[in-house]
XYZ file of C-alpha atoms in Angstrom:
669
model
C 100.677 28.489 145.576
C 99.423 31.168 143.199
C 96.781 32.784 145.409
C 98.505 34.949 148.023
C 95.566 34.765 150.435
C 96.258 31.034 150.838
C 99.430 32.015 152.709
C 97.289 33.909 155.204
C 94.757 31.102 155.675
C 97.435 28.527 156.472
C 99.278 31.064 158.635
C 96.115 31.625 160.679
C 95.782 27.891 161.237
C 99.388 27.635 162.429
C 98.870 30.706 164.581
C 95.812 29.128 166.223
C 97.754 25.987 167.128
C 100.673 28.010 168.485
C 98.383 30.352 170.381
C 97.021 27.405 172.297
C 100.483 26.117 173.272
C 102.639 29.292 173.505
C 100.379 32.367 173.408
C 103.102 34.985 174.087
C 105.502 33.675 171.435
C 102.739 33.376 168.877
C 101.446 36.890 169.421
C 104.859 38.577 169.284
C 106.270 36.597 166.352
C 103.209 36.757 164.136
C 102.508 40.426 164.895
C 106.112 41.366 164.112
C 106.049 39.398 160.856
C 102.808 41.032 159.794
C 103.774 44.603 160.735
C 107.432 44.701 159.701
C 107.956 41.653 157.520
C 107.527 43.557 154.269
C 110.050 46.200 155.273
C 112.436 43.454 156.362
C 112.266 41.739 152.963
C 112.599 45.076 151.138
C 115.637 45.869 153.278
C 117.234 42.467 152.568
C 116.622 42.719 148.823
C 117.711 46.372 148.746
C 121.129 45.403 150.068
C 121.731 43.553 146.796
C 119.726 45.694 144.379
C 117.565 48.819 144.824
C 113.820 48.359 144.422
C 111.127 50.842 143.449
C 107.318 50.637 143.348
C 105.762 49.501 140.081
C 104.580 52.485 138.017
C 102.608 52.430 134.785
C 101.822 55.122 132.266
C 98.751 57.273 132.877
C 97.351 60.458 131.371
C 95.944 63.364 133.360
C 94.487 65.590 130.657
C 97.458 66.860 128.667
C 100.012 65.627 131.222
C 101.670 62.192 131.049
C 102.123 60.661 134.486
C 103.652 57.613 136.135
C 100.931 55.950 138.206
C 101.564 53.753 141.240
C 98.334 51.660 141.288
C 98.998 50.093 144.695
C 99.199 53.455 146.455
C 97.071 55.370 143.963
C 99.872 57.893 143.632
C 100.522 59.911 140.456
C 103.975 61.276 139.583
C 104.263 64.088 137.007
C 107.843 64.767 135.914
C 109.650 67.635 134.215
C 113.234 67.932 133.120
C 114.232 71.264 134.651
C 116.986 73.854 134.704
C 116.899 76.829 137.112
C 116.545 80.290 135.608
C 118.707 81.833 138.324
C 121.859 80.988 140.224
C 121.462 81.224 143.995
C 123.164 79.167 146.651
C 122.969 78.558 150.365
C 121.148 81.009 152.589
C 121.038 83.586 149.762
C 118.574 81.257 147.989
C 116.246 81.040 150.990
C 113.934 83.874 149.971
C 113.501 82.598 146.412
C 112.835 79.063 147.649
C 110.274 80.387 150.111
C 108.526 82.426 147.413
C 108.322 79.346 145.205
C 106.986 77.236 148.059
C 104.354 79.814 148.975
C 103.237 80.173 145.341
C 102.868 76.401 144.944
C 100.370 76.335 147.836
C 100.826 72.594 148.282
C 98.056 70.531 149.830
C 98.436 67.713 152.331
C 98.382 64.983 149.650
C 100.986 66.681 147.417
C 104.783 66.396 147.331
C 107.414 68.237 145.278
C 110.798 66.656 144.574
C 113.890 68.278 143.069
C 116.183 65.585 141.678
C 119.772 65.765 140.388
C 121.109 62.760 138.451
C 124.578 63.444 137.108
C 124.280 66.626 135.063
C 120.499 66.371 134.601
C 117.890 67.881 136.899
C 114.241 66.931 137.280
C 111.229 68.132 139.234
C 108.577 65.635 140.317
C 105.060 66.497 141.434
C 103.375 63.648 143.329
C 99.678 63.619 144.179
C 96.863 61.219 144.981
C 94.258 63.343 143.200
C 94.615 63.475 139.368
C 93.532 67.087 138.839
C 94.714 68.603 135.530
C 94.000 72.192 136.617
C 96.070 71.676 139.752
C 98.999 70.276 137.766
C 98.709 73.244 135.396
C 98.969 75.634 138.349
C 102.038 73.836 139.708
C 103.671 73.897 136.273
C 102.999 77.621 135.799
C 104.579 78.414 139.180
C 107.609 76.238 138.475
C 108.106 77.926 135.085
C 108.788 81.165 136.957
C 111.898 79.571 138.434
C 112.838 76.810 135.963
C 112.885 76.008 132.273
C 110.699 72.903 132.044
C 110.392 70.085 129.522
C 107.769 67.437 130.267
C 109.158 63.969 130.857
C 108.032 60.563 132.080
C 109.758 58.202 134.497
C 108.240 54.726 134.622
C 109.502 51.915 136.820
C 111.972 49.275 135.725
C 110.746 46.101 134.046
C 112.541 43.431 136.058
C 110.592 41.799 138.880
C 112.406 40.981 142.130
C 114.158 37.615 141.913
C 112.553 34.433 143.212
C 115.244 33.919 145.853
C 113.162 36.284 147.967
C 110.787 33.361 148.588
C 113.625 31.286 150.051
C 114.534 34.132 152.400
C 110.914 34.391 153.493
C 110.775 30.649 154.167
C 113.765 30.647 156.564
C 111.544 30.663 159.716
C 110.254 27.226 158.687
C 113.532 25.836 160.016
C 112.340 26.818 163.502
C 108.913 25.241 163.113
C 109.834 22.175 165.262
C 110.324 24.548 168.184
C 106.994 26.290 167.775
C 104.214 26.195 165.153
C 104.191 30.021 165.325
C 107.220 30.052 163.056
C 105.143 28.350 160.376
C 102.772 31.299 160.587
C 105.714 33.722 160.459
C 107.142 32.038 157.358
C 103.789 32.044 155.582
C 103.228 35.718 156.368
C 106.693 36.509 155.024
C 105.910 34.476 151.900
C 102.790 36.576 151.468
C 104.923 39.728 151.744
C 107.414 38.289 149.241
C 104.585 37.641 146.791
C 103.375 41.221 147.333
C 106.863 42.635 146.679
C 107.290 40.619 143.470
C 103.937 41.907 142.255
C 104.182 45.587 143.190
C 107.929 46.337 143.038
C 110.563 46.362 140.319
C 114.346 46.480 140.259
C 115.489 50.075 139.722
C 118.165 51.197 137.295
C 121.287 51.895 139.343
C 121.848 55.335 137.808
C 118.223 56.283 138.501
C 118.233 55.217 142.137
C 119.376 56.787 145.397
C 121.322 54.967 148.106
C 121.169 57.254 151.147
C 118.453 59.160 152.991
C 118.308 61.786 155.737
C 117.615 60.231 159.126
C 117.102 63.310 161.312
C 113.454 63.663 162.291
C 113.782 67.178 163.714
C 116.333 69.530 162.160
C 116.057 72.226 164.816
C 114.679 75.736 164.657
C 117.667 78.038 165.207
C 117.962 80.706 162.506
C 121.590 81.327 163.431
C 122.416 77.656 162.871
C 120.663 77.690 159.499
C 122.606 80.742 158.307
C 125.836 79.189 159.560
C 125.446 75.761 157.957
C 123.168 76.202 154.911
C 125.961 76.928 152.423
C 128.204 74.185 153.805
C 125.426 71.591 153.628
C 124.411 72.693 150.126
C 128.044 72.390 149.033
C 128.361 68.888 150.465
C 125.101 67.729 148.861
C 125.986 69.244 145.482
C 129.214 67.251 145.389
C 127.252 64.003 145.313
C 126.667 62.398 141.925
C 122.965 61.994 142.726
C 120.792 63.843 145.197
C 117.162 64.740 145.706
C 114.960 66.610 148.133
C 111.273 65.868 148.702
C 109.132 68.385 150.554
C 105.494 68.751 151.553
C 103.419 71.091 153.734
C 103.269 70.448 157.443
C 99.928 71.480 159.004
C 100.351 74.362 161.409
C 97.985 72.676 163.848
C 100.550 69.884 164.248
C 103.071 72.534 165.321
C 100.552 73.899 167.798
C 99.967 70.420 169.231
C 103.698 69.729 169.449
C 104.547 72.827 171.449
C 101.200 73.491 173.112
C 101.779 70.868 175.781
C 105.108 72.465 176.662
C 103.389 75.722 177.609
C 100.875 73.816 179.735
C 103.512 71.746 181.575
C 105.446 72.797 184.697
C 108.518 74.715 183.570
C 110.705 73.061 186.211
C 111.278 70.097 183.892
C 114.392 70.451 181.765
C 112.740 68.866 178.718
C 109.956 71.434 178.924
C 112.465 74.300 178.992
C 114.170 72.903 175.879
C 110.849 72.594 174.060
C 109.870 76.125 175.051
C 113.190 77.416 173.690
C 112.633 75.578 170.403
C 109.096 76.915 170.224
C 110.297 80.500 170.672
C 112.899 80.055 167.901
C 110.284 78.567 165.588
C 107.824 81.384 166.233
C 110.563 83.962 165.650
C 111.375 82.474 162.235
C 107.712 82.207 161.284
C 106.935 85.785 162.322
C 110.168 87.536 161.303
C 110.926 85.669 158.071
C 107.399 84.497 157.179
C 108.580 80.878 157.052
C 106.139 77.988 156.922
C 106.344 74.543 158.545
C 107.242 71.776 156.096
C 108.285 68.166 155.940
C 111.456 67.506 153.961
C 113.553 64.468 153.138
C 116.948 64.543 151.444
C 118.369 61.646 149.446
C 121.850 61.091 148.068
C 124.415 58.656 146.763
C 126.610 58.444 149.870
C 126.804 59.053 153.609
C 126.973 62.701 154.600
C 127.728 63.948 158.107
C 125.541 67.052 158.133
C 122.713 68.247 160.360
C 120.392 66.190 158.147
C 122.431 63.044 158.946
C 122.260 61.403 155.518
C 123.006 57.684 155.820
C 123.111 54.770 153.392
C 119.942 52.705 153.633
C 118.751 49.797 151.449
C 115.261 51.272 151.761
C 116.272 54.729 150.469
C 114.937 54.244 146.944
C 111.652 52.807 148.231
C 111.213 55.813 150.537
C 112.021 58.142 147.639
C 109.074 56.807 145.606
C 106.663 56.479 148.546
C 106.911 59.852 150.321
C 105.417 59.723 153.792
C 105.533 62.570 156.349
C 106.000 59.972 159.103
C 109.546 59.335 157.848
C 110.418 62.929 156.898
C 112.230 65.722 158.727
C 110.296 68.484 160.471
C 111.606 71.797 159.159
C 110.712 75.290 157.969
C 110.622 76.520 154.374
C 114.010 78.290 154.494
C 115.630 74.981 155.493
C 115.340 73.992 151.828
C 118.316 76.319 151.246
C 120.437 73.487 152.668
C 119.977 71.869 149.232
C 121.354 73.489 146.000
C 117.945 73.766 144.305
C 118.834 76.877 142.285
C 122.503 76.243 141.582
C 124.117 74.946 138.412
C 121.529 75.657 135.740
C 122.351 75.271 132.070
C 120.721 75.766 128.693
C 118.777 72.783 127.436
C 120.011 71.628 124.059
C 122.298 69.121 122.407
C 124.524 71.373 120.323
C 128.293 71.752 120.177
C 129.822 71.919 123.625
C 132.783 73.858 124.983
C 134.170 72.487 128.237
C 135.208 75.398 130.454
C 136.298 73.581 133.608
C 134.770 72.319 136.828
C 132.576 74.103 139.341
C 133.122 74.347 143.095
C 131.849 70.761 143.450
C 134.115 69.265 140.793
C 131.316 68.919 138.228
C 132.087 69.715 134.569
C 130.910 73.128 133.377
C 130.120 73.311 129.677
C 128.903 76.039 127.343
C 126.529 74.971 124.607
C 127.628 77.137 121.702
C 124.515 76.432 119.662
C 121.907 77.054 122.362
C 123.083 80.449 123.611
C 121.058 83.377 122.254
C 124.328 85.282 121.779
C 127.650 83.527 121.197
C 129.837 86.580 121.879
C 131.982 86.516 125.016
C 134.015 88.733 127.322
C 136.968 87.443 129.362
C 138.354 89.699 132.093
C 141.412 89.162 134.255
C 144.258 91.234 135.689
C 147.777 90.554 134.500
C 149.225 87.364 135.975
C 145.909 85.585 136.561
C 146.180 83.462 133.412
C 143.873 85.423 131.138
C 145.609 84.655 127.816
C 146.472 81.128 128.951
C 142.810 80.528 129.786
C 141.559 81.910 126.478
C 144.174 79.881 124.612
C 143.036 76.723 126.410
C 139.379 77.394 125.570
C 140.303 78.209 121.972
C 142.223 74.923 121.665
C 139.164 73.023 122.872
C 136.975 74.998 120.506
C 139.251 74.167 117.578
C 138.413 70.479 118.038
C 135.105 71.277 116.364
C 136.261 71.033 112.753
C 133.387 73.177 111.498
C 134.561 76.237 113.481
C 137.381 78.427 112.198
C 139.453 80.350 114.702
C 140.887 83.850 114.251
C 143.071 85.396 116.969
C 144.266 89.009 117.031
C 147.305 88.776 119.292
C 149.136 91.988 120.311
C 151.747 90.276 122.529
C 152.400 86.933 120.838
C 150.676 84.967 123.610
C 148.865 82.742 121.113
C 151.740 81.670 118.861
C 151.961 78.456 120.892
C 148.243 77.943 120.297
C 148.828 78.156 116.544
C 151.411 75.361 116.789
C 149.068 73.270 118.908
C 146.050 73.439 116.586
C 147.880 73.749 113.265
C 146.972 77.387 112.583
C 149.172 79.800 110.632
C 150.846 82.851 112.169
C 150.730 86.120 110.197
C 153.071 88.830 111.472
C 151.518 92.280 111.348
C 152.125 94.656 109.622
C 154.348 92.604 107.306
C 151.209 90.662 106.401
C 147.735 92.154 106.399
C 144.448 90.888 104.948
C 143.354 92.121 101.476
C 142.237 95.647 102.342
C 140.702 96.679 99.022
C 137.206 95.803 100.234
C 137.461 98.575 102.854
C 138.031 101.384 100.343
C 134.459 102.655 100.516
C 133.639 101.388 103.994
C 132.356 104.252 106.133
C 133.637 102.673 109.351
C 137.112 102.453 107.823
C 137.024 106.117 106.834
C 135.928 107.020 110.355
C 138.824 104.941 111.690
C 141.255 106.946 109.545
C 139.851 110.189 110.924
C 140.163 108.910 114.491
C 143.854 108.097 113.947
C 144.579 111.387 112.167
C 145.049 109.837 108.725
C 142.188 111.787 107.130
C 140.734 115.233 107.790
C 137.466 115.077 109.764
C 135.457 116.796 107.038
C 136.533 114.294 104.376
C 135.263 111.147 106.099
C 131.852 111.281 104.468
C 132.890 111.328 100.817
C 136.623 110.894 100.299
C 138.059 107.615 99.102
C 141.477 106.475 100.271
C 143.674 103.501 99.495
C 143.506 101.261 102.627
C 146.885 99.700 101.897
C 148.510 103.133 101.633
C 147.045 104.059 105.015
C 148.368 100.828 106.537
C 151.822 101.459 105.064
C 151.859 104.986 106.487
C 151.164 103.710 110.006
C 153.701 100.877 109.605
C 156.443 103.203 108.397
C 155.789 105.536 111.316
C 156.319 102.529 113.586
C 159.563 101.609 111.837
C 158.231 98.654 109.802
C 158.443 99.270 106.056
C 157.180 96.164 104.230
C 153.381 95.697 104.086
C 152.056 92.784 102.070
C 148.439 91.747 101.586
C 147.633 88.038 101.899
C 144.379 86.107 102.121
C 144.294 84.565 105.605
C 143.653 80.837 106.089
C 140.674 79.570 108.075
C 142.646 79.285 111.328
C 145.082 82.128 111.827
C 146.866 84.061 114.572
C 147.639 87.700 113.740
C 150.862 88.369 115.657
C 151.389 92.091 116.351
C 154.689 91.795 118.246
C 156.606 93.757 115.560
C 154.575 96.786 116.747
C 154.968 96.158 120.483
C 156.916 99.388 121.008
C 154.240 101.564 119.380
C 150.887 101.391 121.189
C 149.160 103.684 118.681
C 150.249 101.512 115.738
C 149.123 98.381 117.574
C 145.762 99.963 118.283
C 145.358 100.915 114.616
C 146.172 97.453 113.250
C 144.069 95.647 115.874
C 141.149 97.854 114.861
C 141.936 97.477 111.142
C 142.081 93.662 111.185
C 138.957 93.370 113.312
C 137.173 95.852 111.054
C 138.144 93.789 107.998
C 136.708 90.592 109.515
C 133.539 92.305 110.669
C 133.057 93.778 107.199
C 133.487 90.287 105.694
C 130.963 88.794 108.096
C 128.472 91.596 107.513
C 128.420 90.872 103.797
C 127.540 87.197 104.232
C 124.014 85.709 104.365
C 122.517 85.349 107.820
C 123.555 82.116 109.560
C 122.390 81.061 113.031
C 125.133 78.469 113.449
C 128.484 79.830 114.611
C 131.120 79.219 111.954
C 133.866 81.665 113.017
C 135.189 82.736 116.411
C 137.289 85.920 116.481
C 139.418 86.440 119.599
C 140.671 89.971 120.324
C 143.242 90.038 123.126
C 144.099 93.236 125.013
C 140.841 94.830 123.923
C 141.866 98.041 125.665
C 143.606 98.825 122.359
C 140.163 99.166 120.777
C 139.528 102.102 123.110
C 142.593 104.005 121.864
C 140.624 106.557 119.843
C 137.316 106.266 121.683
C 135.257 109.297 122.583
C 132.224 109.936 124.737
C 129.258 110.449 122.440
C 125.789 111.773 123.136
C 124.181 110.034 126.110
C 127.548 109.257 127.675
C 128.222 106.253 125.398
C 131.903 105.513 124.789
C 132.350 104.828 121.081
C 134.521 104.878 117.981
C 134.346 103.247 114.556
C 135.191 99.712 115.672
C 133.132 99.842 118.871
C 130.122 101.004 116.850
C 130.493 98.026 114.542
C 131.000 95.656 117.484
C 127.762 96.923 118.999
C 125.938 96.334 115.733
C 127.085 92.711 115.602
C 126.835 91.909 119.305
C 123.305 93.302 119.550
C 122.391 91.278 116.470
C 122.629 88.004 118.384
C 123.538 84.901 116.410
C 122.361 85.889 112.949
C 125.804 86.762 111.510
C 127.254 83.274 112.039
C 130.263 84.294 114.113
C 131.244 84.940 117.707
C 133.501 87.685 119.008
C 135.546 86.987 122.139
C 136.841 90.197 123.703
C 139.677 89.802 126.219
C 140.741 92.587 128.580
C 142.426 93.089 131.925
C 139.704 95.199 133.523
C 136.025 95.855 132.961
C 137.005 99.549 132.714
C 138.677 98.757 129.362
C 135.396 97.795 127.645
C 132.122 99.753 127.456
C 129.500 98.413 129.860
C 126.869 97.732 127.194
C 129.222 95.427 125.263
C 129.920 93.427 128.430
C 126.220 93.200 129.242
C 125.314 91.992 125.749
C 127.822 89.100 125.814
C 126.569 85.527 125.783
C 128.990 84.587 128.519
C 131.408 86.528 130.692
C 134.363 84.965 132.487
C 135.864 87.067 135.276
C 139.147 85.679 136.570
C 140.453 86.283 140.068
C 142.214 89.421 141.206
C 142.432 92.086 143.869
C 139.407 93.884 145.216
C 140.341 97.129 143.466
C 140.770 95.281 140.145
C 137.275 93.843 140.563
C 135.573 97.090 141.517
C 134.045 97.783 138.094
C 133.303 94.117 137.374
C 131.399 93.779 140.643
C 129.027 96.518 139.547
C 128.585 95.554 135.887
C 128.334 91.794 136.499
C 126.378 92.140 139.757
C 128.811 89.964 141.663
C 127.684 89.094 145.177
C 129.746 88.662 148.327
C 130.450 84.972 147.684
C 131.605 85.752 144.128
C 133.967 88.474 145.317
C 135.360 86.290 148.089
C 136.033 83.478 145.611
C 137.789 85.831 143.180
C 140.014 87.644 145.662
C 141.123 84.299 147.144
C 141.981 82.864 143.711
C 145.449 81.443 143.190
C 147.435 82.297 140.077
C 148.173 79.577 137.493
C 151.881 79.909 138.285
C 151.146 79.040 141.923
C 149.262 75.891 140.919
C 151.960 74.552 138.587
C 154.135 72.935 141.271
C 151.357 71.258 143.219
C 149.440 70.328 140.112
C 152.449 68.757 138.491
C 153.179 66.775 141.629
C 149.610 65.493 141.633
C 149.768 64.599 137.961
C 147.160 67.170 136.979
C 147.162 70.459 135.124
C 147.617 74.002 136.411
C 144.380 75.921 136.570
C 142.875 79.389 136.634
C 139.981 80.433 138.880
C 137.049 82.637 137.976
C 133.321 83.312 137.950
C 131.448 82.368 134.780
C 128.144 84.071 133.940
C 125.892 82.684 131.210
C 123.065 84.485 129.446
C 120.180 84.852 129.190
C 119.466 83.959 132.823
C 122.681 85.129 134.521
C 123.559 81.615 135.619
C 126.770 81.747 137.630
C 129.472 79.196 138.298
C 132.587 79.423 140.450
C 134.968 77.581 138.148
C 138.439 76.126 138.073
C 139.757 75.976 134.518
C 142.436 73.328 133.868
C 144.989 74.970 131.576
C 146.805 73.382 128.669
C 150.506 73.103 129.669
C 151.552 72.810 126.017
C 150.601 76.460 125.495
C 153.434 77.462 127.815
C 155.847 74.677 126.943
C 155.600 75.453 123.214
C 156.142 79.109 123.904
């Protein structure tokens, strides 16, 4: 029977016969089949495989769209990454500003979608207006980096077994002809579903949906639970939130009757209390009424009451205020809309660890505008262990060479792990002849008292002789020049009892590498990563220059390279215990900064320079040390870890991270 209307004609005939014999049964059965039969079949099929409405490609001016012809609904999609990192109730104001700027109309819906590590924004509308889409896109670009995308429906039609399910009522036809009508109506619905629905890809579908129709209006409750709910939702592999404007007149109708009713009724008192809370939020916080619906990949016992539902994916693609939650604009802070942004690219990745939700946190070395880094952490919090772990992961990229300047021998185990050579300083130093006429080198000699101040501009000095003089003063006589290999650890432990000598050779080796890099052609792609541990040694001869800038020869050269972005083809990782040990401008110019946990007084300077908020500080001061995690981690079969806050440029994206540490770096030591 190819024409679906034939189902209806025969069903009407059966209905007429049944109506004559059993009018009540006929009316109830046929009405139920007609009104809810389609949802019943969608629910049955959805228990085996998620369905989604059929969508075809359409074009709205310059914008590609997925068009649902049955509902005349257009979906415009962008791949998106937030330009800021805000979470929980602290994100409420930004979310509200975005919502107000969008100025959504009654036929428009916005969806924020997280699928694995990819985020999307969907704009759904029944009116294909290019200028309106352009406005929405321009507003979203204030808060997200957008790349246009397209999300069509799957290709597989629902299976034919749906017809057999629809025909089940025929078995009851001997009892009443009404069941013939019911079966035929269900067959009509089955035909409709096979025509207008498709099987969804499992990874691109949602399995659960919020069931609460009224989330409540208490501001105190929102502030108490927003962060907890956002945390729980973010831990899901897939989640989405759909929101739309709720007409204020509907709010007036909802609560208007309560004011007109006798207040003796308890239900009226409750509604009046809710109305007063709603008005307070709207007047005090300028919130606006909205409809919202949250989807996920699992059940979640929150105020939104997210439950698994075979119809979840259908509801996701057919947004309808009748099935959505009544809320206010700040209630969107219950969803992590602005958390977890990243740079969009497909370059070389460095896995840092996992965020507070257990999701991998990666740094794309090739997409960052600046590849330089700063790692801060008080003694005992795993600073060198963390950097060694990251360096070991970085060394897996065979096209990156790794240089470590190691005052305390913390990276000798790293050299064994990655096959790098260890050069003991000052017994081995790089070929210093190239520094003979280097003005930064001459300034360095003046700063360490190896050359009179007036001679720095013109005098020439043998760099090796200067190095030997410092070494002899430290009690180490032999100084030999040797060309370093690509991967090398400069071990300064022979100078560990002479801080001034260590500071000189740390500065000298770094200066030599920077001079080598400065003489090479510009290269955007990072080829060398230089790690300088205990960077406080670089401040040994620093002075306060004009304008209050702390500087010396090496710091001046570091500024030149760090401000120059990626064009020198190398990255400098500066490692220090406290933010006080590094000039503020060098920290601020870094591509990423990792602040490990510590005491409140140790974080005082970092909090100001890195603009750490209350949640960041609380996470850092409650951090456990790697030594504390060794016992429990070993028992669980996992690695010890360090805890910190990672900030990525250029958008100050923040992550609370746990960094699994490489045990071999301690075992080999």
